[in-house]
C-alpha cells in the first residue's frame, strides 16, 4: 500500500479481466467511504501489449512480464483471471509465497489442485478467494463458508453451466433439436467454438467438485466427478418429460450420504414445480439443502463479463477489509474431513427410459420381468401409440441402484423384441 | 473464553432460541475442526425458569436475571432472540458497552434503531451481526455486505413474509378467499393469533427497511416505508391476474432512483415467468438487481425454528472466527451515504384496477378520458361480460405517477356511472 491506495495487479485482460477493470473503475467514488482506501490497478499482465492498449485508460500499466508484478512490493493483491492450469498455478503460488493476497476465478485450477493453493495461502496467512469460480456472479461460496456454516449440508444441486441451460431452454420452449440450439448458442456467443467442455458437462463437473468440497468439508476433485452431457437429449425426450410434469435440465448433483460422497453431472428430469425447473436461458442456480436451513436456492448470472467481475470485485474488497483489520487468511480451506467417495455401484437413481419394441402380445411382460428380475421397481409405465409396427414405451423407475438398472439394460439390449433404446435419462 | 471454549449466552428460549440451542448441540462435533474452539451455551435468559427447564440439558444454565449474564466476564457472545424493543435494546447496548459481541434476529429493533446499535458496536470494536433478522435462514445480509459489495444495487424486491405468501398461494392454487386462507394459516401455526403485523405488511416493511439500508448504503427506517396489506385481495383479483399472465404476491420493493430512495410493501401483480412468481407457500425470496451482477435471487425459508437458527449460528461462528483473528467489528455499519427518501408524489407505478360500471354507451369513453386527462396511459383494457346491469372493466395502466393515478380515482369515484371500484393493485 502507498498513499492510502491499495495496489492490485490483474493477470489477464480477457472477458473477466476487462470486466474487473470496468467494475473497479465504476466503484472508484465508493472506495474511500466503503473501504477506507482506494484501489489502484497498477499492473495488468497481458500477452499482447498492443491489442490490450485500447482496453485501459493508461497503457503504461500493461506488461507482459510476470517479473514486473511479482517483484513489485507495492502490489498487495493479485487478481488471476487468465484461466487454465499453467502458468496460472505457478503465478498464484509465487504470489502467495511472496506474501500477496490472491483472488481468482479459475475453476479448472481449483477443481484440480485447490488444496495446494489453499495450503500455500494458509502458510502465508494470506487470502485466497475464488467466489467467481463457481456460478459467476451468484454468491455461493461465501454463503456456504459463512452464513450456512451452522448446517450439515446434505445435498447441493446446481444448474451451473449457462450454455447448456440456454440450449435446453430453447429445446424446451421452441422445440429445437440439440444441434440447432447449439448453433444458436454459438451464434449468440454463449457457446465456444469447441463446446465440448460445456455440452459434455465437464465445466459443470469442475464447479460441482468445488461446491461439494466446501459444502461437505472434504476434498472432492474433478476426477472424482462423474459427468454426462446433453448431446443425446432430443426434443422428443423433452416432450415426454413435459407429459409427466417434468423439465430436462443439466444438473450437477452432490450428495453426502452415509456411504460417502457422490458427485455427478447428468441431464435429469426434474419436477416442473421445483425451483430449479424454472431457471431458464443462461441463468444459473444452486440449490442447497441443509439440516437446519432446509431448502435454499441462489440464482443469477453464471458467467459474463460484469457478473463474474461482480464476484471478483466482492472478493477484492473483502481482502482489503481483511488487510485493514489484519486478518487476511480468515476464511481459508474448510476441508477438515476426509470422507470417501461413494462407490458408484451403490449410487441410487431414478430413471426415465424410452424404448421401441415390437407391437405384439407378451412384450410388456417380458420387459417388466427383466426389470423385476434385476430388482428395479417401476413407478410409471406409459405405452405410446404405434409407429410403423413398433410401440414406444416410456418407463420411469423408482430409485434403484445404478448397477441394477445397467444390468437390466444390458439384458434388454440382447432381446430381439426390443428394437431401440432411444433414451435413458436420470430423474431428480 | 476459558479452556478453549467460547462461552455464549442466549437471551430468550422461544422458537428461535430453542432452535439455536438445538443447532449448536448438533454442531458440537464439528466445532473444534471448524472453529478451533468449542462453543458452550453457559447461560440462557428466560422469564419462567420452570417452563424452560425441559428445553435444555442442564437447567442450571437458566437464569431470569440479566445481571448474571452481563456481569459474567467469561461470556463473549450474547445471542439476543427475545424480540421486541425493550428490554432487548438495553441488553444489546449493555452487552456491547461491556465488550461482548452480539448476534440478534431482532428485525423490529434494527429497522427502528439499528444505527444506534451499530454505532455502539463500532465504538467497542465488537461484532453486531443480524443475518437472521431478514428472511430467516436465507443468506442475504452477508451477500449484500460482502459478495455483492462491488455493485451499485438498483433494486431489491422481496417476498419476505411467509405467512402472507402462504395465504396468497392458497388463494391462487385453491381459489380460497382471504379469510379462509388466513384461518388455515392460523390453524397450521403460520399466522399468529393477531395477524396484523403480517397481513398488513408491517413485518415485511421492517425487513425491507433493513435490506434497503444495506443495499443502498443509506439509512432507511421502518417509518420511511409505505405499507399496504393483502386483506382486500380477493380470489377474483387473483383469477383476473392469471388471465393477464400474472400472479399476485406481497412484494417489498426498494428502489434507489435519481430522485431518492423509495421503499414500499404492496400486493402486486407480477409476471408469472418472473422467478419471484413461483416462490410459493411459506417460502421467502429476495431478488436483487445490481449494476454488475444483474439479476440475482436468494430463496429459502424465511422463518421457523431451525432455518432462523441456521442464520444465527452462522453469525455466531463468524464472530468466533473474528475473535480468533482479532478482527471483530470487521463488518460494521455500511450506511456511508445520506440519500433522501423519494417524495411519494414522484413515485411511479403500474396499476391493475377493477371497476363495475353501468352497461351503457359512453361509459368507456368517460372512464378513459378521466385517465387521459390526468396523464395516465392505459396499457390494457378488458371489458368482462355483464353481471346484473353492470359491466366489469379491468384497466392496467402504464407506469404512471401515483399522484396522477390517485387523482383519476378520486374523479372516478364521483361519477354516477361508476358503481364500484372493486380493486386497485399495483403491477410489478
mmCIF file with all atom_site columns, C-alpha atoms in Angstrom, chain B residues 12-13 26 124 177 285 295 316 372:
data_model
loop_
_atom_site.group_PDB
_atom_site.id
_atom_site.type_symbol
_atom_site.label_atom_id
_atom_site.label_alt_id
_atom_site.label_comp_id
_atom_site.label_asym_id
_atom_site.label_entity_id
_atom_site.label_seq_id
_atom_site.pdbx_PDB_ins_code
_atom_site.Cartn_x
_atom_site.Cartn_y
_atom_site.Cartn_z
_atom_site.occupancy
_atom_site.B_iso_or_equiv
_atom_site.pdbx_formal_charge
_atom_site.auth_seq_id
_atom_site.auth_comp_id
_atom_site.auth_asym_id
_atom_site.auth_atom_id
_atom_site.pdbx_PDB_model_num
ATOM 1 C CA . UNK B 1 12  ? -34.830 -15.872 25.139  1.00 0.00 ? 12  UNK B CA 1
ATOM 2 C CA . UNK B 1 13  ? -35.785 -19.507 24.707  1.00 0.00 ? 13  UNK B CA 1
ATOM 3 C CA . UNK B 1 26  ? -25.867 -30.748 16.649  1.00 0.00 ? 26  UNK B CA 1
ATOM 4 C CA . UNK B 1 124 ? -16.467 -1.216  21.175  1.00 0.00 ? 124 UNK B CA 1
ATOM 5 C CA . UNK B 1 177 ? -60.825 -16.287 -0.189  1.00 0.00 ? 177 UNK B CA 1
ATOM 6 C CA . UNK B 1 285 ? -37.085 -14.922 -1.665  1.00 0.00 ? 285 UNK B CA 1
ATOM 7 C CA . UNK B 1 295 ? -30.465 -10.114 -11.552 1.00 0.00 ? 295 UNK B CA 1
ATOM 8 C CA . UNK B 1 316 ? -22.071 -16.901 15.959  1.00 0.00 ? 316 UNK B CA 1
ATOM 9 C CA . UNK B 1 372 ? -56.260 10.623  -20.190 1.00 0.00 ? 372 UNK B CA 1
#
